[in-house]
């Protein structure tokens, strides 16, 4: 349940990178970018309690991409790599892609040009779930 929510949250952030011109390098796209979220879909959450737990989990967790690092306020930081992928390669289901396409369009976010999958360069530096 939280995994689906985390997917939405990071998808929103990563998709914001697509707003930049395609000729800009990946490094430039991720230069001093601050995450905006979380956005939680009603159809993902089973109850108000679940929604509150997710909101509490991400409350005050500012996420900043700067100088090749991800900084998560009061949580952790790590050096990252980003790879552009298609929505279908991420979700592996056209039905799921359509769900997120519709949901994210409510926030004027278009996933058709792809998503950025962000991961730590050193697994030993990885943050705890869900970061």
mmCIF file of N, CA and C in Angstrom:
data_model
loop_
_atom_site.group_PDB
_atom_site.id
_atom_site.type_symbol
_atom_site.label_atom_id
_atom_site.label_comp_id
_atom_site.label_asym_id
_atom_site.label_seq_id
_atom_site.Cartn_x
_atom_site.Cartn_y
_atom_site.Cartn_z
ATOM 1 N N UNK A 1 0.830 -1.185 0.000
ATOM 2 C CA UNK A 1 0.000 0.000 0.000
ATOM 3 C C UNK A 1 0.878 1.253 0.000
ATOM 4 N N UNK A 2 1.859 1.300 0.925
ATOM 5 C CA UNK A 2 2.725 2.472 0.956
ATOM 6 C C UNK A 2 3.586 2.530 -0.297
ATOM 7 N N UNK A 3 3.935 1.350 -0.831
ATOM 8 C CA UNK A 3 4.759 1.328 -2.034
ATOM 9 C C UNK A 3 4.070 2.065 -3.175
ATOM 10 N N UNK A 4 2.777 1.834 -3.357
ATOM 11 C CA UNK A 4 2.044 2.527 -4.418
ATOM 12 C C UNK A 4 2.052 4.022 -4.200
ATOM 13 N N UNK A 5 1.909 4.429 -2.954
ATOM 14 C CA UNK A 5 1.916 5.850 -2.636
ATOM 15 C C UNK A 5 3.285 6.448 -2.907
ATOM 16 N N UNK A 6 4.331 5.729 -2.527
ATOM 17 C CA UNK A 6 5.682 6.215 -2.765
ATOM 18 C C UNK A 6 5.930 6.339 -4.257
ATOM 19 N N UNK A 7 5.430 5.393 -5.024
ATOM 20 C CA UNK A 7 5.569 5.464 -6.477
ATOM 21 C C UNK A 7 4.957 6.753 -6.995
ATOM 22 N N UNK A 8 3.779 7.086 -6.526
ATOM 23 C CA UNK A 8 3.130 8.323 -6.961
ATOM 24 C C UNK A 8 3.972 9.522 -6.575
ATOM 25 N N UNK A 9 4.424 9.543 -5.367
ATOM 26 C CA UNK A 9 5.176 10.688 -4.872
ATOM 27 C C UNK A 9 6.435 10.907 -5.699
ATOM 28 N N UNK A 10 7.227 9.856 -5.896
ATOM 29 C CA UNK A 10 8.444 10.012 -6.664
ATOM 30 C C UNK A 10 8.153 10.245 -8.137
ATOM 31 N N UNK A 11 7.079 9.663 -8.622
ATOM 32 C CA UNK A 11 6.697 9.908 -10.009
ATOM 33 C C UNK A 11 6.397 11.377 -10.223
ATOM 34 N N UNK A 12 5.692 11.969 -9.295
ATOM 35 C CA UNK A 12 5.392 13.393 -9.411
ATOM 36 C C UNK A 12 6.673 14.202 -9.456
ATOM 37 N N UNK A 13 7.578 13.888 -8.556
ATOM 38 C CA UNK A 13 8.815 14.644 -8.521
ATOM 39 C C UNK A 13 9.624 14.405 -9.783
ATOM 40 N N UNK A 14 9.800 13.152 -10.122
ATOM 41 C CA UNK A 14 10.639 12.830 -11.259
ATOM 42 C C UNK A 14 10.067 13.371 -12.555
ATOM 43 N N UNK A 15 8.764 13.364 -12.662
ATOM 44 C CA UNK A 15 8.153 13.883 -13.876
ATOM 45 C C UNK A 15 8.362 15.387 -14.012
ATOM 46 N N UNK A 16 8.524 16.080 -12.913
ATOM 47 C CA UNK A 16 8.792 17.522 -12.981
ATOM 48 C C UNK A 16 10.053 17.794 -13.789
ATOM 49 N N UNK A 17 10.960 16.845 -13.795
ATOM 50 C CA UNK A 17 12.193 17.009 -14.553
ATOM 51 C C UNK A 17 11.912 17.111 -16.049
ATOM 52 N N UNK A 18 10.822 16.520 -16.511
ATOM 53 C CA UNK A 18 10.502 16.551 -17.936
ATOM 54 C C UNK A 18 10.151 17.940 -18.424
ATOM 55 N N UNK A 19 9.902 18.851 -17.530
ATOM 56 C CA UNK A 19 9.562 20.211 -17.925
ATOM 57 C C UNK A 19 10.749 20.921 -18.562
ATOM 58 N N UNK A 20 11.943 20.423 -18.308
ATOM 59 C CA UNK A 20 13.133 21.031 -18.880
ATOM 60 C C UNK A 20 13.293 20.609 -20.338
ATOM 61 N N UNK A 21 13.966 21.414 -21.107
ATOM 62 C CA UNK A 21 14.205 21.089 -22.517
ATOM 63 C C UNK A 21 14.991 19.792 -22.635
ATOM 64 N N UNK A 22 14.680 19.003 -23.647
ATOM 65 C CA UNK A 22 15.303 17.689 -23.787
ATOM 66 C C UNK A 22 16.794 17.774 -24.092
ATOM 67 N N UNK A 23 17.256 18.882 -24.629
ATOM 68 C CA UNK A 23 18.679 18.986 -24.940
ATOM 69 C C UNK A 23 19.532 19.306 -23.713
ATOM 70 N N UNK A 24 18.905 19.596 -22.589
ATOM 71 C CA UNK A 24 19.638 19.871 -21.358
ATOM 72 C C UNK A 24 20.125 18.547 -20.791
ATOM 73 N N UNK A 25 21.360 18.523 -20.294
ATOM 74 C CA UNK A 25 21.915 17.285 -19.755
ATOM 75 C C UNK A 25 21.153 16.845 -18.510
ATOM 76 N N UNK A 26 21.240 15.562 -18.228
ATOM 77 C CA UNK A 26 20.585 15.005 -17.051
ATOM 78 C C UNK A 26 21.080 15.696 -15.784
ATOM 79 N N UNK A 27 22.366 15.995 -15.745
ATOM 80 C CA UNK A 27 22.936 16.688 -14.588
ATOM 81 C C UNK A 27 22.285 18.056 -14.390
ATOM 82 N N UNK A 28 22.038 18.759 -15.479
ATOM 83 C CA UNK A 28 21.388 20.068 -15.387
ATOM 84 C C UNK A 28 19.932 19.948 -14.952
ATOM 85 N N UNK A 29 19.252 18.893 -15.403
ATOM 86 C CA UNK A 29 17.853 18.700 -15.030
ATOM 87 C C UNK A 29 17.699 18.505 -13.526
ATOM 88 N N UNK A 30 18.690 17.911 -12.903
ATOM 89 C CA UNK A 30 18.623 17.614 -11.477
ATOM 90 C C UNK A 30 19.423 18.608 -10.634
ATOM 91 N N UNK A 31 19.698 19.771 -11.166
ATOM 92 C CA UNK A 31 20.490 20.752 -10.431
ATOM 93 C C UNK A 31 19.583 21.587 -9.536
ATOM 94 N N UNK A 32 19.769 21.470 -8.238
ATOM 95 C CA UNK A 32 19.036 22.258 -7.243
ATOM 96 C C UNK A 32 17.521 22.189 -7.443
ATOM 97 N N UNK A 33 17.005 20.988 -7.572
ATOM 98 C CA UNK A 33 15.571 20.759 -7.733
ATOM 99 C C UNK A 33 15.001 20.306 -6.401
ATOM 100 N N UNK A 34 13.890 20.919 -6.008
ATOM 101 C CA UNK A 34 13.239 20.558 -4.754
ATOM 102 C C UNK A 34 11.958 19.794 -5.052
ATOM 103 N N UNK A 35 11.769 18.704 -4.349
ATOM 104 C CA UNK A 35 10.598 17.840 -4.511
ATOM 105 C C UNK A 35 9.350 18.548 -4.033
ATOM 106 N N UNK A 36 8.271 18.350 -4.761
ATOM 107 C CA UNK A 36 6.983 18.923 -4.379
ATOM 108 C C UNK A 36 6.016 17.772 -4.180
ATOM 109 N N UNK A 37 5.510 17.607 -3.003
ATOM 110 C CA UNK A 37 4.594 16.506 -2.744
ATOM 111 C C UNK A 37 4.354 16.394 -1.259
ATOM 112 N N UNK A 38 3.690 15.407 -0.789
ATOM 113 C CA UNK A 38 3.151 14.273 -1.530
ATOM 114 C C UNK A 38 1.751 14.532 -2.051
ATOM 115 N N UNK A 39 1.388 13.795 -3.061
ATOM 116 C CA UNK A 39 0.037 13.771 -3.601
ATOM 117 C C UNK A 39 -0.435 12.329 -3.497
ATOM 118 N N UNK A 40 -1.570 12.120 -2.882
ATOM 119 C CA UNK A 40 -2.034 10.767 -2.608
ATOM 120 C C UNK A 40 -3.375 10.544 -3.290
ATOM 121 N N UNK A 41 -3.452 9.498 -4.061
ATOM 122 C CA UNK A 41 -4.685 9.164 -4.766
ATOM 123 C C UNK A 41 -5.675 8.495 -3.825
ATOM 124 N N UNK A 42 -6.946 8.909 -3.906
ATOM 125 C CA UNK A 42 -7.981 8.279 -3.087
ATOM 126 C C UNK A 42 -8.107 6.796 -3.385
ATOM 127 N N UNK A 43 -7.959 6.411 -4.634
ATOM 128 C CA UNK A 43 -8.151 5.009 -4.971
ATOM 129 C C UNK A 43 -7.014 4.112 -4.505
ATOM 130 N N UNK A 44 -5.915 4.691 -4.054
ATOM 131 C CA UNK A 44 -4.823 3.879 -3.522
ATOM 132 C C UNK A 44 -5.017 3.632 -2.029
ATOM 133 N N UNK A 45 -5.533 4.598 -1.350
ATOM 134 C CA UNK A 45 -5.667 4.489 0.099
ATOM 135 C C UNK A 45 -6.964 3.770 0.460
ATOM 136 N N UNK A 46 -6.863 2.814 1.400
ATOM 137 C CA UNK A 46 -8.040 2.054 1.825
ATOM 138 C C UNK A 46 -8.838 2.766 2.900
ATOM 139 N N UNK A 47 -8.186 3.639 3.653
ATOM 140 C CA UNK A 47 -8.891 4.305 4.741
ATOM 141 C C UNK A 47 -8.241 5.643 5.049
ATOM 142 N N UNK A 48 -8.957 6.437 5.840
ATOM 143 C CA UNK A 48 -8.398 7.715 6.280
ATOM 144 C C UNK A 48 -7.169 7.496 7.149
ATOM 145 N N UNK A 49 -7.158 6.392 7.922
ATOM 146 C CA UNK A 49 -5.992 6.082 8.758
ATOM 147 C C UNK A 49 -4.750 5.875 7.899
ATOM 148 N N UNK A 50 -4.901 5.149 6.783
ATOM 149 C CA UNK A 50 -3.777 4.927 5.876
ATOM 150 C C UNK A 50 -3.281 6.248 5.304
ATOM 151 N N UNK A 51 -4.201 7.103 4.899
ATOM 152 C CA UNK A 51 -3.840 8.410 4.347
ATOM 153 C C UNK A 51 -3.060 9.224 5.379
ATOM 154 N N UNK A 52 -3.535 9.229 6.617
ATOM 155 C CA UNK A 52 -2.858 9.983 7.676
ATOM 156 C C UNK A 52 -1.452 9.450 7.914
ATOM 157 N N UNK A 53 -1.290 8.127 7.891
ATOM 158 C CA UNK A 53 0.034 7.532 8.092
ATOM 159 C C UNK A 53 1.005 7.970 7.000
ATOM 160 N N UNK A 54 0.534 7.971 5.770
ATOM 161 C CA UNK A 54 1.387 8.387 4.659
ATOM 162 C C UNK A 54 1.713 9.871 4.770
ATOM 163 N N UNK A 55 0.719 10.686 5.081
ATOM 164 C CA UNK A 55 0.955 12.125 5.232
ATOM 165 C C UNK A 55 1.953 12.389 6.354
ATOM 166 N N UNK A 56 1.841 11.667 7.467
ATOM 167 C CA UNK A 56 2.787 11.829 8.577
ATOM 168 C C UNK A 56 4.186 11.386 8.173
ATOM 169 N N UNK A 57 4.266 10.287 7.423
ATOM 170 C CA UNK A 57 5.557 9.767 6.990
ATOM 171 C C UNK A 57 6.335 10.806 6.184
ATOM 172 N N UNK A 58 5.631 11.549 5.328
ATOM 173 C CA UNK A 58 6.297 12.509 4.454
ATOM 174 C C UNK A 58 6.226 13.952 4.948
ATOM 175 N N UNK A 59 5.557 14.182 6.043
ATOM 176 C CA UNK A 59 5.420 15.534 6.580
ATOM 177 C C UNK A 59 6.793 16.122 6.904
ATOM 178 N N UNK A 60 7.076 17.278 6.339
ATOM 179 C CA UNK A 60 8.333 17.967 6.613
ATOM 180 C C UNK A 60 9.545 17.335 5.973
ATOM 181 N N UNK A 61 9.363 16.346 5.130
ATOM 182 C CA UNK A 61 10.486 15.665 4.487
ATOM 183 C C UNK A 61 10.825 16.357 3.171
ATOM 184 N N UNK A 62 11.424 17.523 3.271
ATOM 185 C CA UNK A 62 11.864 18.215 2.067
ATOM 186 C C UNK A 62 12.939 17.371 1.394
ATOM 187 N N UNK A 63 12.824 17.216 0.099
ATOM 188 C CA UNK A 63 13.802 16.446 -0.666
ATOM 189 C C UNK A 63 14.418 17.380 -1.696
ATOM 190 N N UNK A 64 15.739 17.486 -1.659
ATOM 191 C CA UNK A 64 16.467 18.378 -2.553
ATOM 192 C C UNK A 64 17.505 17.580 -3.332
ATOM 193 N N UNK A 65 17.553 17.797 -4.643
ATOM 194 C CA UNK A 65 18.588 17.230 -5.498
ATOM 195 C C UNK A 65 19.576 18.350 -5.770
ATOM 196 N N UNK A 66 20.823 18.179 -5.336
ATOM 197 C CA UNK A 66 21.815 19.228 -5.524
ATOM 198 C C UNK A 66 23.220 18.638 -5.520
ATOM 199 N N UNK A 67 24.046 19.098 -6.441
ATOM 200 C CA UNK A 67 25.448 18.697 -6.517
ATOM 201 C C UNK A 67 25.638 17.183 -6.542
ATOM 202 N N UNK A 68 24.751 16.485 -7.236
ATOM 203 C CA UNK A 68 24.886 15.038 -7.365
ATOM 204 C C UNK A 68 24.385 14.242 -6.174
ATOM 205 N N UNK A 69 23.751 14.923 -5.224
ATOM 206 C CA UNK A 69 23.241 14.251 -4.023
ATOM 207 C C UNK A 69 21.752 14.494 -3.855
ATOM 208 N N UNK A 70 21.108 13.542 -3.204
ATOM 209 C CA UNK A 70 19.737 13.694 -2.735
ATOM 210 C C UNK A 70 19.844 13.989 -1.248
ATOM 211 N N UNK A 71 19.221 15.077 -0.816
ATOM 212 C CA UNK A 71 19.193 15.450 0.597
ATOM 213 C C UNK A 71 17.750 15.362 1.074
ATOM 214 N N UNK A 72 17.502 14.526 2.071
ATOM 215 C CA UNK A 72 16.161 14.386 2.635
ATOM 216 C C UNK A 72 16.222 14.915 4.057
ATOM 217 N N UNK A 73 15.544 16.027 4.267
ATOM 218 C CA UNK A 73 15.616 16.768 5.525
ATOM 219 C C UNK A 73 15.409 15.860 6.738
ATOM 220 N N UNK A 74 16.332 15.954 7.676
ATOM 221 C CA UNK A 74 16.281 15.219 8.942
ATOM 222 C C UNK A 74 16.203 13.710 8.764
ATOM 223 N N UNK A 75 16.651 13.200 7.615
ATOM 224 C CA UNK A 75 16.562 11.758 7.378
ATOM 225 C C UNK A 75 17.882 11.187 6.882
ATOM 226 N N UNK A 76 18.332 11.626 5.707
ATOM 227 C CA UNK A 76 19.557 11.073 5.136
ATOM 228 C C UNK A 76 19.952 11.843 3.879
ATOM 229 N N UNK A 77 21.066 11.429 3.322
ATOM 230 C CA UNK A 77 21.511 11.958 2.038
ATOM 231 C C UNK A 77 22.304 10.869 1.340
ATOM 232 N N UNK A 78 22.323 10.924 0.006
ATOM 233 C CA UNK A 78 23.111 9.958 -0.745
ATOM 234 C C UNK A 78 23.414 10.490 -2.139
ATOM 235 N N UNK A 79 24.514 10.001 -2.696
ATOM 236 C CA UNK A 79 24.862 10.313 -4.071
ATOM 237 C C UNK A 79 23.960 9.462 -4.964
ATOM 238 N N UNK A 80 23.433 10.058 -6.027
ATOM 239 C CA UNK A 80 22.435 9.348 -6.820
ATOM 240 C C UNK A 80 22.796 9.251 -8.297
ATOM 241 N N UNK A 81 22.093 8.348 -8.956
ATOM 242 C CA UNK A 81 22.109 8.234 -10.411
ATOM 243 C C UNK A 81 20.655 8.295 -10.857
ATOM 244 N N UNK A 82 20.412 8.896 -12.006
ATOM 245 C CA UNK A 82 19.054 8.985 -12.544
ATOM 246 C C UNK A 82 19.050 8.431 -13.963
ATOM 247 N N UNK A 83 18.003 7.671 -14.256
ATOM 248 C CA UNK A 83 17.873 7.061 -15.573
ATOM 249 C C UNK A 83 16.461 7.318 -16.083
ATOM 250 N N UNK A 84 16.354 7.795 -17.315
ATOM 251 C CA UNK A 84 15.038 8.045 -17.901
ATOM 252 C C UNK A 84 14.455 6.720 -18.392
ATOM 253 N N UNK A 85 13.188 6.470 -18.010
ATOM 254 C CA UNK A 85 12.512 5.236 -18.388
ATOM 255 C C UNK A 85 11.093 5.555 -18.861
ATOM 256 N N UNK A 86 10.463 4.596 -19.498
ATOM 257 C CA UNK A 86 9.081 4.779 -19.939
ATOM 258 C C UNK A 86 8.129 4.361 -18.823
ATOM 259 N N UNK A 87 6.935 4.916 -18.810
ATOM 260 C CA UNK A 87 5.960 4.510 -17.794
ATOM 261 C C UNK A 87 5.659 3.007 -17.825
ATOM 262 N N UNK A 88 5.547 2.429 -19.005
ATOM 263 C CA UNK A 88 5.226 1.003 -19.091
ATOM 264 C C UNK A 88 6.370 0.142 -18.561
ATOM 265 N N UNK A 89 7.616 0.567 -18.755
ATOM 266 C CA UNK A 89 8.732 -0.220 -18.218
ATOM 267 C C UNK A 89 8.792 -0.117 -16.695
ATOM 268 N N UNK A 90 8.249 0.944 -16.146
ATOM 269 C CA UNK A 90 8.237 1.098 -14.687
ATOM 270 C C UNK A 90 7.086 0.319 -14.057
ATOM 271 N N UNK A 91 5.872 0.503 -14.580
ATOM 272 C CA UNK A 91 4.688 -0.108 -13.963
ATOM 273 C C UNK A 91 4.335 -1.473 -14.548
ATOM 274 N N UNK A 92 4.840 -1.793 -15.736
ATOM 275 C CA UNK A 92 4.647 -3.108 -16.353
ATOM 276 C C UNK A 92 3.188 -3.456 -16.639
ATOM 277 N N UNK A 93 2.328 -2.465 -16.698
ATOM 278 C CA UNK A 93 0.912 -2.710 -16.956
ATOM 279 C C UNK A 93 0.301 -1.464 -17.577
ATOM 280 N N UNK A 94 -0.318 -1.634 -18.725
ATOM 281 C CA UNK A 94 -0.947 -0.488 -19.381
ATOM 282 C C UNK A 94 -2.086 0.069 -18.528
ATOM 283 N N UNK A 95 -2.779 -0.804 -17.825
ATOM 284 C CA UNK A 95 -3.871 -0.363 -16.948
ATOM 285 C C UNK A 95 -3.330 0.550 -15.840
ATOM 286 N N UNK A 96 -2.213 0.169 -15.261
ATOM 287 C CA UNK A 96 -1.600 0.985 -14.206
ATOM 288 C C UNK A 96 -1.081 2.298 -14.774
ATOM 289 N N UNK A 97 -0.478 2.250 -15.947
ATOM 290 C CA UNK A 97 -0.005 3.475 -16.600
ATOM 291 C C UNK A 97 -1.177 4.420 -16.832
ATOM 292 N N UNK A 98 -2.279 3.899 -17.316
ATOM 293 C CA UNK A 98 -3.460 4.734 -17.552
ATOM 294 C C UNK A 98 -3.988 5.334 -16.256
ATOM 295 N N UNK A 99 -3.959 4.556 -15.183
ATOM 296 C CA UNK A 99 -4.395 5.067 -13.886
ATOM 297 C C UNK A 99 -3.549 6.278 -13.487
ATOM 298 N N UNK A 100 -2.214 6.122 -13.544
ATOM 299 C CA UNK A 100 -1.331 7.218 -13.149
ATOM 300 C C UNK A 100 -1.396 8.379 -14.132
ATOM 301 N N UNK A 101 -1.558 8.087 -15.413
ATOM 302 C CA UNK A 101 -1.684 9.156 -16.410
ATOM 303 C C UNK A 101 -2.873 10.054 -16.058
ATOM 304 N N UNK A 102 -4.001 9.453 -15.737
ATOM 305 C CA UNK A 102 -5.197 10.207 -15.381
ATOM 306 C C UNK A 102 -5.013 10.936 -14.049
ATOM 307 N N UNK A 103 -4.522 10.230 -13.051
ATOM 308 C CA UNK A 103 -4.330 10.834 -11.733
ATOM 309 C C UNK A 103 -3.371 12.023 -11.800
ATOM 310 N N UNK A 104 -2.247 11.843 -12.449
ATOM 311 C CA UNK A 104 -1.243 12.906 -12.504
ATOM 312 C C UNK A 104 -1.671 14.067 -13.387
ATOM 313 N N UNK A 105 -2.532 13.817 -14.350
ATOM 314 C CA UNK A 105 -3.016 14.908 -15.200
ATOM 315 C C UNK A 105 -3.804 15.929 -14.380
ATOM 316 N N UNK A 106 -4.363 15.507 -13.258
ATOM 317 C CA UNK A 106 -5.062 16.441 -12.370
ATOM 318 C C UNK A 106 -4.106 17.474 -11.782
ATOM 319 N N UNK A 107 -2.815 17.166 -11.785
ATOM 320 C CA UNK A 107 -1.785 18.077 -11.285
ATOM 321 C C UNK A 107 -0.969 18.659 -12.438
ATOM 322 N N UNK A 108 -1.496 18.549 -13.646
ATOM 323 C CA UNK A 108 -0.863 19.037 -14.878
ATOM 324 C C UNK A 108 0.524 18.410 -15.048
ATOM 325 N N UNK A 109 0.589 17.122 -14.821
ATOM 326 C CA UNK A 109 1.827 16.368 -14.993
ATOM 327 C C UNK A 109 1.593 15.334 -16.082
ATOM 328 N N UNK A 110 2.440 15.376 -17.094
ATOM 329 C CA UNK A 110 2.335 14.466 -18.226
ATOM 330 C C UNK A 110 3.455 13.435 -18.132
ATOM 331 N N UNK A 111 3.090 12.161 -18.055
ATOM 332 C CA UNK A 111 4.096 11.107 -17.944
ATOM 333 C C UNK A 111 4.471 10.504 -19.293
ATOM 334 N N UNK A 112 3.863 10.975 -20.365
ATOM 335 C CA UNK A 112 4.086 10.370 -21.677
ATOM 336 C C UNK A 112 5.526 10.484 -22.175
ATOM 337 N N UNK A 113 6.250 11.492 -21.741
ATOM 338 C CA UNK A 113 7.639 11.656 -22.186
ATOM 339 C C UNK A 113 8.615 10.851 -21.340
ATOM 340 N N UNK A 114 8.114 10.178 -20.319
ATOM 341 C CA UNK A 114 8.970 9.325 -19.508
ATOM 342 C C UNK A 114 9.076 9.787 -18.071
ATOM 343 N N UNK A 115 9.757 8.967 -17.294
ATOM 344 C CA UNK A 115 9.994 9.214 -15.873
ATOM 345 C C UNK A 115 11.486 9.091 -15.616
ATOM 346 N N UNK A 116 11.927 9.606 -14.504
ATOM 347 C CA UNK A 116 13.314 9.414 -14.106
ATOM 348 C C UNK A 116 13.344 8.516 -12.881
ATOM 349 N N UNK A 117 14.053 7.422 -13.013
ATOM 350 C CA UNK A 117 14.237 6.500 -11.904
ATOM 351 C C UNK A 117 15.520 6.916 -11.187
ATOM 352 N N UNK A 118 15.395 7.238 -9.922
ATOM 353 C CA UNK A 118 16.526 7.727 -9.141
ATOM 354 C C UNK A 118 16.933 6.649 -8.149
ATOM 355 N N UNK A 119 18.232 6.374 -8.089
ATOM 356 C CA UNK A 119 18.722 5.381 -7.134
ATOM 357 C C UNK A 119 20.072 5.826 -6.586
ATOM 358 N N UNK A 120 20.433 5.259 -5.459
ATOM 359 C CA UNK A 120 21.710 5.590 -4.844
ATOM 360 C C UNK A 120 22.853 4.947 -5.632
ATOM 361 N N UNK A 121 23.977 5.629 -5.705
ATOM 362 C CA UNK A 121 25.149 5.053 -6.358
ATOM 363 C C UNK A 121 25.806 4.000 -5.475
ATOM 364 N N UNK A 122 25.704 4.180 -4.169
ATOM 365 C CA UNK A 122 26.307 3.247 -3.223
ATOM 366 C C UNK A 122 25.211 2.666 -2.334
ATOM 367 N N UNK A 123 24.860 1.396 -2.517
ATOM 368 C CA UNK A 123 23.785 0.792 -1.723
ATOM 369 C C UNK A 123 23.982 0.908 -0.211
ATOM 370 N N UNK A 124 25.221 1.011 0.238
ATOM 371 C CA UNK A 124 25.479 1.159 1.675
ATOM 372 C C UNK A 124 25.007 2.509 2.203
ATOM 373 N N UNK A 125 24.861 3.483 1.321
ATOM 374 C CA UNK A 125 24.407 4.817 1.719
ATOM 375 C C UNK A 125 22.901 5.002 1.570
ATOM 376 N N UNK A 126 22.211 3.969 1.145
ATOM 377 C CA UNK A 126 20.774 4.086 0.887
ATOM 378 C C UNK A 126 20.018 4.485 2.150
ATOM 379 N N UNK A 127 18.988 5.283 1.959
ATOM 380 C CA UNK A 127 18.114 5.670 3.061
ATOM 381 C C UNK A 127 17.143 4.530 3.341
ATOM 382 N N UNK A 128 16.573 4.558 4.518
ATOM 383 C CA UNK A 128 15.559 3.561 4.844
ATOM 384 C C UNK A 128 14.300 3.775 4.032
ATOM 385 N N UNK A 129 13.438 2.770 4.044
ATOM 386 C CA UNK A 129 12.165 2.842 3.330
ATOM 387 C C UNK A 129 11.380 4.042 3.823
ATOM 388 N N UNK A 130 10.763 4.781 2.976
ATOM 389 C CA UNK A 130 10.554 4.622 1.541
ATOM 390 C C UNK A 130 11.491 5.463 0.692
ATOM 391 N N UNK A 131 12.553 6.009 1.284
ATOM 392 C CA UNK A 131 13.431 6.904 0.534
ATOM 393 C C UNK A 131 14.583 6.161 -0.105
#
